[in-house]
Each structure stands twice: as C-alpha cells, then as structure tokens.
PDB file of C-alpha atoms in Angstrom:
ATOM      1  CA  THR A   1     -11.439 -13.252  20.436  1.00  0.00           C
ATOM      2  CA  THR A   2     -10.081 -16.442  19.215  1.00  0.00           C
ATOM      3  CA  GLN A   3      -6.490 -15.008  20.020  1.00  0.00           C
ATOM      4  CA  GLU A   4      -7.015 -14.085  23.385  1.00  0.00           C
ATOM      5  CA  VAL A   5      -8.901 -17.148  24.770  1.00  0.00           C
ATOM      6  CA  MET A   6      -6.950 -19.953  22.608  1.00  0.00           C
ATOM      7  CA  ALA A   7      -3.702 -17.689  22.494  1.00  0.00           C
ATOM      8  CA  CYS A   8      -3.095 -18.791  18.970  1.00  0.00           C
ATOM      9  CA  GLY A   9      -3.305 -16.829  15.797  1.00  0.00           C
ATOM     10  CA  ARG A  10      -1.456 -13.836  14.506  1.00  0.00           C
ATOM     11  CA  PRO A  11      -2.271 -10.133  14.138  1.00  0.00           C
ATOM     12  CA  GLN A  12      -5.095  -9.860  11.545  1.00  0.00           C
ATOM     13  CA  ALA A  13      -3.171  -7.546   8.691  1.00  0.00           C
ATOM     14  CA  SER A  14      -0.413 -10.132   9.012  1.00  0.00           C
ATOM     15  CA  ALA A  15      -2.554 -13.242   8.454  1.00  0.00           C
ATOM     16  CA  VAL A  16      -4.454 -11.504   5.657  1.00  0.00           C
ATOM     17  CA  TYR A  17      -1.312 -10.375   3.864  1.00  0.00           C
ATOM     18  CA  GLN A  18       0.561 -13.829   4.490  1.00  0.00           C
ATOM     19  CA  VAL A  19      -2.638 -15.681   3.160  1.00  0.00           C
ATOM     20  CA  ALA A  20      -3.255 -13.180   0.284  1.00  0.00           C
ATOM     21  CA  ARG A  21       0.468 -13.419  -0.803  1.00  0.00           C
ATOM     22  CA  TYR A  22      -0.179 -17.225  -1.098  1.00  0.00           C
ATOM     23  CA  ALA A  23      -3.347 -17.196  -2.499  1.00  0.00           C
ATOM     24  CA  ARG A  24      -2.627 -14.523  -5.024  1.00  0.00           C
ATOM     25  CA  LEU A  25      -0.419 -17.011  -7.071  1.00  0.00           C
ATOM     26  CA  HIS A  26      -3.415 -19.690  -7.388  1.00  0.00           C
ATOM     27  CA  GLY A  27      -5.940 -16.671  -8.162  1.00  0.00           C
ATOM     28  CA  VAL A  28      -7.896 -17.352  -4.879  1.00  0.00           C
ATOM     29  CA  PRO A  29      -9.530 -14.581  -3.052  1.00  0.00           C
ATOM     30  CA  VAL A  30      -9.063 -13.770   0.601  1.00  0.00           C
ATOM     31  CA  ILE A  31     -11.778 -12.648   3.085  1.00  0.00           C
ATOM     32  CA  ALA A  32     -10.331 -10.408   5.899  1.00  0.00           C
ATOM     33  CA  ASP A  33     -12.646 -11.798   8.709  1.00  0.00           C
ATOM     34  CA  GLY A  34     -12.113 -10.037  12.112  1.00  0.00           C
ATOM     35  CA  GLY A  35     -11.523  -6.703  13.733  1.00  0.00           C
ATOM     36  CA  ILE A  36     -13.053  -4.648  11.005  1.00  0.00           C
ATOM     37  CA  SER A  37     -14.606  -1.620  13.061  1.00  0.00           C
ATOM     38  CA  ASN A  38     -14.072   1.045  10.946  1.00  0.00           C
ATOM     39  CA  VAL A  39     -13.184   2.429   7.246  1.00  0.00           C
ATOM     40  CA  GLY A  40      -9.409   2.656   8.274  1.00  0.00           C
ATOM     41  CA  LYS A  41      -9.628  -1.037   8.912  1.00  0.00           C
ATOM     42  CA  ILE A  42     -11.284  -1.921   5.770  1.00  0.00           C
ATOM     43  CA  SER A  43      -8.528   0.168   4.131  1.00  0.00           C
ATOM     44  CA  LYS A  44      -5.869  -1.779   5.659  1.00  0.00           C
ATOM     45  CA  ALA A  45      -7.464  -5.460   5.068  1.00  0.00           C
ATOM     46  CA  LEU A  46      -7.796  -4.405   1.363  1.00  0.00           C
ATOM     47  CA  THR A  47      -4.099  -3.368   1.365  1.00  0.00           C
ATOM     48  CA  ALA A  48      -2.929  -6.296   2.970  1.00  0.00           C
ATOM     49  CA  GLY A  49      -4.252  -8.281  -0.033  1.00  0.00           C
ATOM     50  CA  ALA A  50      -8.085  -9.139   1.055  1.00  0.00           C
ATOM     51  CA  SER A  51     -10.540  -9.043  -1.783  1.00  0.00           C
ATOM     52  CA  CYS A  52     -13.318  -8.345   0.963  1.00  0.00           C
ATOM     53  CA  VAL A  53     -13.969  -7.886   4.292  1.00  0.00           C
ATOM     54  CA  MET A  54     -16.605  -9.415   6.610  1.00  0.00           C
ATOM     55  CA  MET A  55     -18.156  -6.645   8.648  1.00  0.00           C
ATOM     56  CA  GLY A  56     -20.514  -8.226  11.182  1.00  0.00           C
ATOM     57  CA  SER A  57     -20.397  -6.263  14.189  1.00  0.00           C
ATOM     58  CA  MET A  58     -20.059  -3.235  12.163  1.00  0.00           C
ATOM     59  CA  LEU A  59     -23.350  -3.786  10.361  1.00  0.00           C
ATOM     60  CA  ALA A  60     -25.026  -5.198  13.115  1.00  0.00           C
ATOM     61  CA  GLY A  61     -26.385  -1.777  14.300  1.00  0.00           C
ATOM     62  CA  THR A  62     -28.039  -1.030  11.314  1.00  0.00           C
ATOM     63  CA  GLU A  63     -31.972  -1.043  10.807  1.00  0.00           C
ATOM     64  CA  GLU A  64     -31.821  -3.872   8.379  1.00  0.00           C
ATOM     65  CA  ALA A  65     -29.535  -6.185  10.752  1.00  0.00           C
ATOM     66  CA  PRO A  66     -31.845  -8.836  12.682  1.00  0.00           C
ATOM     67  CA  GLY A  67     -32.920  -7.802  16.330  1.00  0.00           C
ATOM     68  CA  GLU A  68     -34.842  -5.343  18.155  1.00  0.00           C
ATOM     69  CA  TYR A  69     -33.442  -1.796  19.255  1.00  0.00           C
ATOM     70  CA  PHE A  70     -33.651  -1.183  22.854  1.00  0.00           C
ATOM     71  CA  TYR A  71     -32.337   1.966  24.896  1.00  0.00           C
ATOM     72  CA  LYS A  72     -29.537   1.628  27.650  1.00  0.00           C
ATOM     73  CA  ASP A  73     -28.496   4.738  29.737  1.00  0.00           C
ATOM     74  CA  GLY A  74     -30.206   6.746  27.016  1.00  0.00           C
ATOM     75  CA  ILE A  75     -28.117   5.202  23.923  1.00  0.00           C
ATOM     76  CA  ARG A  76     -30.082   3.257  21.487  1.00  0.00           C
ATOM     77  CA  LEU A  77     -28.469  -0.484  20.960  1.00  0.00           C
ATOM     78  CA  LYS A  78     -29.178  -3.614  19.213  1.00  0.00           C
ATOM     79  CA  ARG A  79     -28.155  -6.865  20.550  1.00  0.00           C
ATOM     80  CA  TYR A  80     -25.121  -8.637  18.566  1.00  0.00           C
ATOM     81  CA  ARG A  81     -23.521 -12.089  19.157  1.00  0.00           C
ATOM     82  CA  GLY A  82     -20.119 -13.039  17.325  1.00  0.00           C
ATOM     83  CA  MET A  83     -20.001 -16.499  15.433  1.00  0.00           C
ATOM     84  CA  GLY A  84     -17.729 -17.773  18.189  1.00  0.00           C
ATOM     85  CA  SER A  85     -19.963 -16.836  21.025  1.00  0.00           C
ATOM     86  CA  LEU A  86     -21.994 -19.468  23.212  1.00  0.00           C
ATOM     87  CA  ASP A  87     -25.294 -17.844  21.826  1.00  0.00           C
ATOM     88  CA  ALA A  88     -24.453 -18.329  18.265  1.00  0.00           C
ATOM     89  CA  MET A  89     -23.018 -21.643  18.810  1.00  0.00           C
ATOM     90  CA  ASN A  90     -26.056 -22.967  20.748  1.00  0.00           C
ATOM     91  CA  SER A  91     -28.602 -21.288  18.193  1.00  0.00           C
ATOM     92  CA  ALA A  92     -30.724 -23.096  15.535  1.00  0.00           C
ATOM     93  CA  GLY A  93     -28.380 -23.331  12.797  1.00  0.00           C
ATOM     94  CA  GLY A  94     -25.822 -22.062  14.943  1.00  0.00           C
ATOM     95  CA  SER A  95     -21.986 -21.842  14.468  1.00  0.00           C
ATOM     96  CA  ALA A  96     -20.919 -25.126  16.533  1.00  0.00           C
ATOM     97  CA  ASP A  97     -19.753 -26.529  13.225  1.00  0.00           C
ATOM     98  CA  ARG A  98     -17.663 -23.978  12.457  1.00  0.00           C
ATOM     99  CA  TYR A  99     -15.698 -24.256  15.892  1.00  0.00           C
ATOM    100  CA  PHE A 100     -15.674 -28.071  15.660  1.00  0.00           C
ATOM    101  CA  SER A 101     -17.839 -28.484  18.631  1.00  0.00           C
ATOM    102  CA  VAL A 102     -20.994 -30.288  17.416  1.00  0.00           C
ATOM    103  CA  GLY A 103     -22.079 -32.772  20.124  1.00  0.00           C
ATOM    104  CA  ASP A 104     -19.305 -31.616  22.785  1.00  0.00           C
ATOM    105  CA  LYS A 105     -20.062 -31.529  26.315  1.00  0.00           C
ATOM    106  CA  VAL A 106     -18.481 -28.348  26.792  1.00  0.00           C
ATOM    107  CA  GLN A 107     -18.059 -25.712  24.523  1.00  0.00           C
ATOM    108  CA  VAL A 108     -15.271 -22.896  24.528  1.00  0.00           C
ATOM    109  CA  ALA A 109     -16.581 -19.329  23.417  1.00  0.00           C
ATOM    110  CA  GLN A 110     -14.168 -18.230  20.953  1.00  0.00           C
ATOM    111  CA  GLY A 111     -16.598 -14.883  20.739  1.00  0.00           C
ATOM    112  CA  VAL A 112     -18.634 -12.548  22.409  1.00  0.00           C
ATOM    113  CA  ALA A 113     -22.424 -11.312  22.707  1.00  0.00           C
ATOM    114  CA  GLY A 114     -23.011  -7.712  23.384  1.00  0.00           C
ATOM    115  CA  ASN A 115     -24.982  -4.616  22.577  1.00  0.00           C
ATOM    116  CA  VAL A 116     -23.966  -2.546  19.458  1.00  0.00           C
ATOM    117  CA  ALA A 117     -24.810   1.229  19.073  1.00  0.00           C
ATOM    118  CA  ASP A 118     -27.619   2.345  16.509  1.00  0.00           C
ATOM    119  CA  LYS A 119     -26.198   2.866  12.992  1.00  0.00           C
ATOM    120  CA  GLY A 120     -29.151   3.887  11.225  1.00  0.00           C
ATOM    121  CA  SER A 121     -30.125   2.492   7.770  1.00  0.00           C
ATOM    122  CA  LEU A 122     -27.470   1.056   5.490  1.00  0.00           C
ATOM    123  CA  LYS A 123     -29.103   3.299   2.992  1.00  0.00           C
ATOM    124  CA  ARG A 124     -27.050   6.152   4.936  1.00  0.00           C
ATOM    125  CA  TYR A 125     -24.206   4.011   6.428  1.00  0.00           C
ATOM    126  CA  LEU A 126     -22.858   2.180   3.246  1.00  0.00           C
ATOM    127  CA  PRO A 127     -22.386   5.335   1.402  1.00  0.00           C
ATOM    128  CA  TYR A 128     -20.299   6.671   4.148  1.00  0.00           C
ATOM    129  CA  LEU A 129     -18.153   3.528   4.028  1.00  0.00           C
ATOM    130  CA  ILE A 130     -17.637   3.608   0.284  1.00  0.00           C
ATOM    131  CA  THR A 131     -16.513   7.325   0.432  1.00  0.00           C
ATOM    132  CA  GLY A 132     -14.477   6.802   3.475  1.00  0.00           C
ATOM    133  CA  LEU A 133     -12.552   4.028   1.372  1.00  0.00           C
ATOM    134  CA  LYS A 134     -12.386   6.220  -1.379  1.00  0.00           C
ATOM    135  CA  HIS A 135     -10.836   9.065   0.396  1.00  0.00           C
ATOM    136  CA  SER A 136      -8.305   6.348   2.247  1.00  0.00           C
ATOM    137  CA  LEU A 137      -7.111   5.357  -1.143  1.00  0.00           C
ATOM    138  CA  GLN A 138      -6.877   8.904  -2.377  1.00  0.00           C
ATOM    139  CA  ASP A 139      -4.676   9.522   0.695  1.00  0.00           C
ATOM    140  CA  MET A 140      -2.452   6.633  -0.523  1.00  0.00           C
ATOM    141  CA  GLY A 141      -2.392   7.677  -4.274  1.00  0.00           C
ATOM    142  CA  ARG A 142      -4.215   4.870  -5.460  1.00  0.00           C
ATOM    143  CA  LYS A 143      -7.066   4.944  -8.028  1.00  0.00           C
ATOM    144  CA  SER A 144      -8.636   1.449  -7.403  1.00  0.00           C
ATOM    145  CA  ILE A 145      -8.125  -1.426  -4.991  1.00  0.00           C
ATOM    146  CA  ALA A 146      -6.567  -3.291  -7.810  1.00  0.00           C
ATOM    147  CA  HIS A 147      -3.732  -0.440  -8.027  1.00  0.00           C
ATOM    148  CA  LEU A 148      -3.390  -0.385  -4.427  1.00  0.00           C
ATOM    149  CA  GLN A 149      -2.552  -3.885  -3.955  1.00  0.00           C
ATOM    150  CA  GLU A 150      -0.086  -3.735  -6.913  1.00  0.00           C
ATOM    151  CA  GLY A 151       1.782  -1.082  -5.204  1.00  0.00           C
ATOM    152  CA  VAL A 152       2.060  -3.321  -1.871  1.00  0.00           C
ATOM    153  CA  TYR A 153       3.451  -6.184  -4.109  1.00  0.00           C
ATOM    154  CA  ASP A 154       5.649  -4.213  -6.643  1.00  0.00           C
ATOM    155  CA  GLY A 155       7.073  -2.265  -3.368  1.00  0.00           C
ATOM    156  CA  THR A 156       5.634   1.431  -4.110  1.00  0.00           C
ATOM    157  CA  LEU A 157       3.462   1.207  -1.257  1.00  0.00           C
ATOM    158  CA  ARG A 158       4.597   0.162   2.195  1.00  0.00           C
ATOM    159  CA  PHE A 159       3.339  -0.615   5.513  1.00  0.00           C
ATOM    160  CA  GLU A 160       5.236   1.020   8.394  1.00  0.00           C
ATOM    161  CA  THR A 161       5.082   0.323  11.847  1.00  0.00           C
ATOM    162  CA  ARG A 162       4.041   3.318  13.916  1.00  0.00           C
ATOM    163  CA  THR A 163       5.426   3.933  17.454  1.00  0.00           C
ATOM    164  CA  SER A 164       3.090   4.778  20.234  1.00  0.00           C
ATOM    165  CA  SER A 165       4.130   8.161  20.305  1.00  0.00           C
ATOM    166  CA  ALA A 166       3.373   8.428  16.340  1.00  0.00           C
ATOM    167  CA  GLN A 167      -0.183   6.966  17.184  1.00  0.00           C
ATOM    168  CA  GLN A 168      -0.874   9.255  20.090  1.00  0.00           C
ATOM    169  CA  GLU A 169      -0.089  12.360  17.610  1.00  0.00           C
ATOM    170  CA  GLY A 170      -2.099  10.588  15.055  1.00  0.00           C
ATOM    171  CA  THR A 171      -5.316  11.042  17.327  1.00  0.00           C
ATOM    172  CA  VAL A 172      -7.285  14.081  18.446  1.00  0.00           C
ATOM    173  CA  HIS A 173      -5.271  15.935  20.868  1.00  0.00           C
ATOM    174  CA  SER A 174      -5.035  19.762  22.639  1.00  0.00           C
ATOM    175  CA  LEU A 175      -8.729  19.762  23.104  1.00  0.00           C
ATOM    176  CA  HIS A 176     -10.528  20.341  26.189  1.00  0.00           C
ATOM    177  CA  SER A 177     -13.307  18.085  24.699  1.00  0.00           C
ATOM    178  CA  PHE A 178     -14.798  16.960  21.500  1.00  0.00           C
ATOM    179  CA  GLN A 179     -17.446  15.172  19.649  1.00  0.00           C
ATOM    180  CA  ARG A 180     -16.910  12.354  17.121  1.00  0.00           C
ATOM    181  CA  ARG A 181     -19.485  12.006  14.591  1.00  0.00           C
ATOM    182  CA  GLU A 182     -18.783   9.376  11.787  1.00  0.00           C
ATOM    183  CA  TYR A 183     -21.739  10.345   9.277  1.00  0.00           C
TER     184      TYR A 183
END
C-alpha cells in the first residue's frame, strides 16, 4: 500500500530483482517484503533473487498467530494489521519508527488493518507451502533455490511479460462454478 498511498516505489518483483542483483555482488541477502499472498508469489520473489520472504498476512490467519478468531457472515476470521497501518504504528512497541513518524502530530498510514480467513495450524499450512514451492521449482526445471537463481543470472531462466489474454487463459475457465481449496 506504500505505492498506492505515497505514489512511490516499483513493482515488488522488479524491486527485489534490482536490489538482489546488486546485493549479490557483496554477499548480502535480500528479504522480499510485501505482496506475498500465495505460493506462486513466494516462487517469483525467490526467482527474482530474494533469500527469503516476509509472509505476515499469509500467516496471520493461522492458529499460532496472535489474536482471537471471530465469525463474520459464517466465515472464521482473525484480525490482521499491516506494519504500516495506524493500528500498528500507534501500538506499544509499534512500527512508527519504521515509517519515520515517531512524535509526529499527523501520521500517514502506509498499510491497512483488516481481517484474514482462518488458515488452520502452521503444522498443516507450512507443509502445503513447502510442497507448493517444490512443485514450482519442478515446473521450472530447477532442483534448488540456488539453481533457480543461477538460471536467472546466467540467462537459462527468464521472466516473460504476459498479456492480459495470457493471464486470463491461465486462470480457471469454461466452468459454470468452481470451488478453490488450497490444501
């Protein structure tokens, strides 16, 4: 949401790639922070050169995450606050210093607070994420994350721009209705 609110920034994959390309020369790891919402985005971030990914909102709905579950419209939810939200900035030990707004009379939220769906226990969810990442590597013909990133830097693995038509073709189509279950 920083890009939206502050009109500053660049697409996450481009940012990770450019920073990782430079950091790689100095042996510095890179953390992809933002926009990670599914296994595919974990895979893209690692392919772009990230050493690891932040998954705050992805893990927020798990049993092990802080907060109490509640129901809304028959769906089990848990409250989530992004680090750039006013809720997080104003909490004890909050994130105001991260956004250079300690002591400011007016704070500008660069994140949101909201609700995330129940994802169950990490004991079930993490194996799903790990297996999904393994399948992603397999689909790209790569045996490890190091081999994956090597391919990007030596040109044997490339990102391609997908048209809106290609994106549409890559989704569920030709069904009257469907149900998507992650795991």
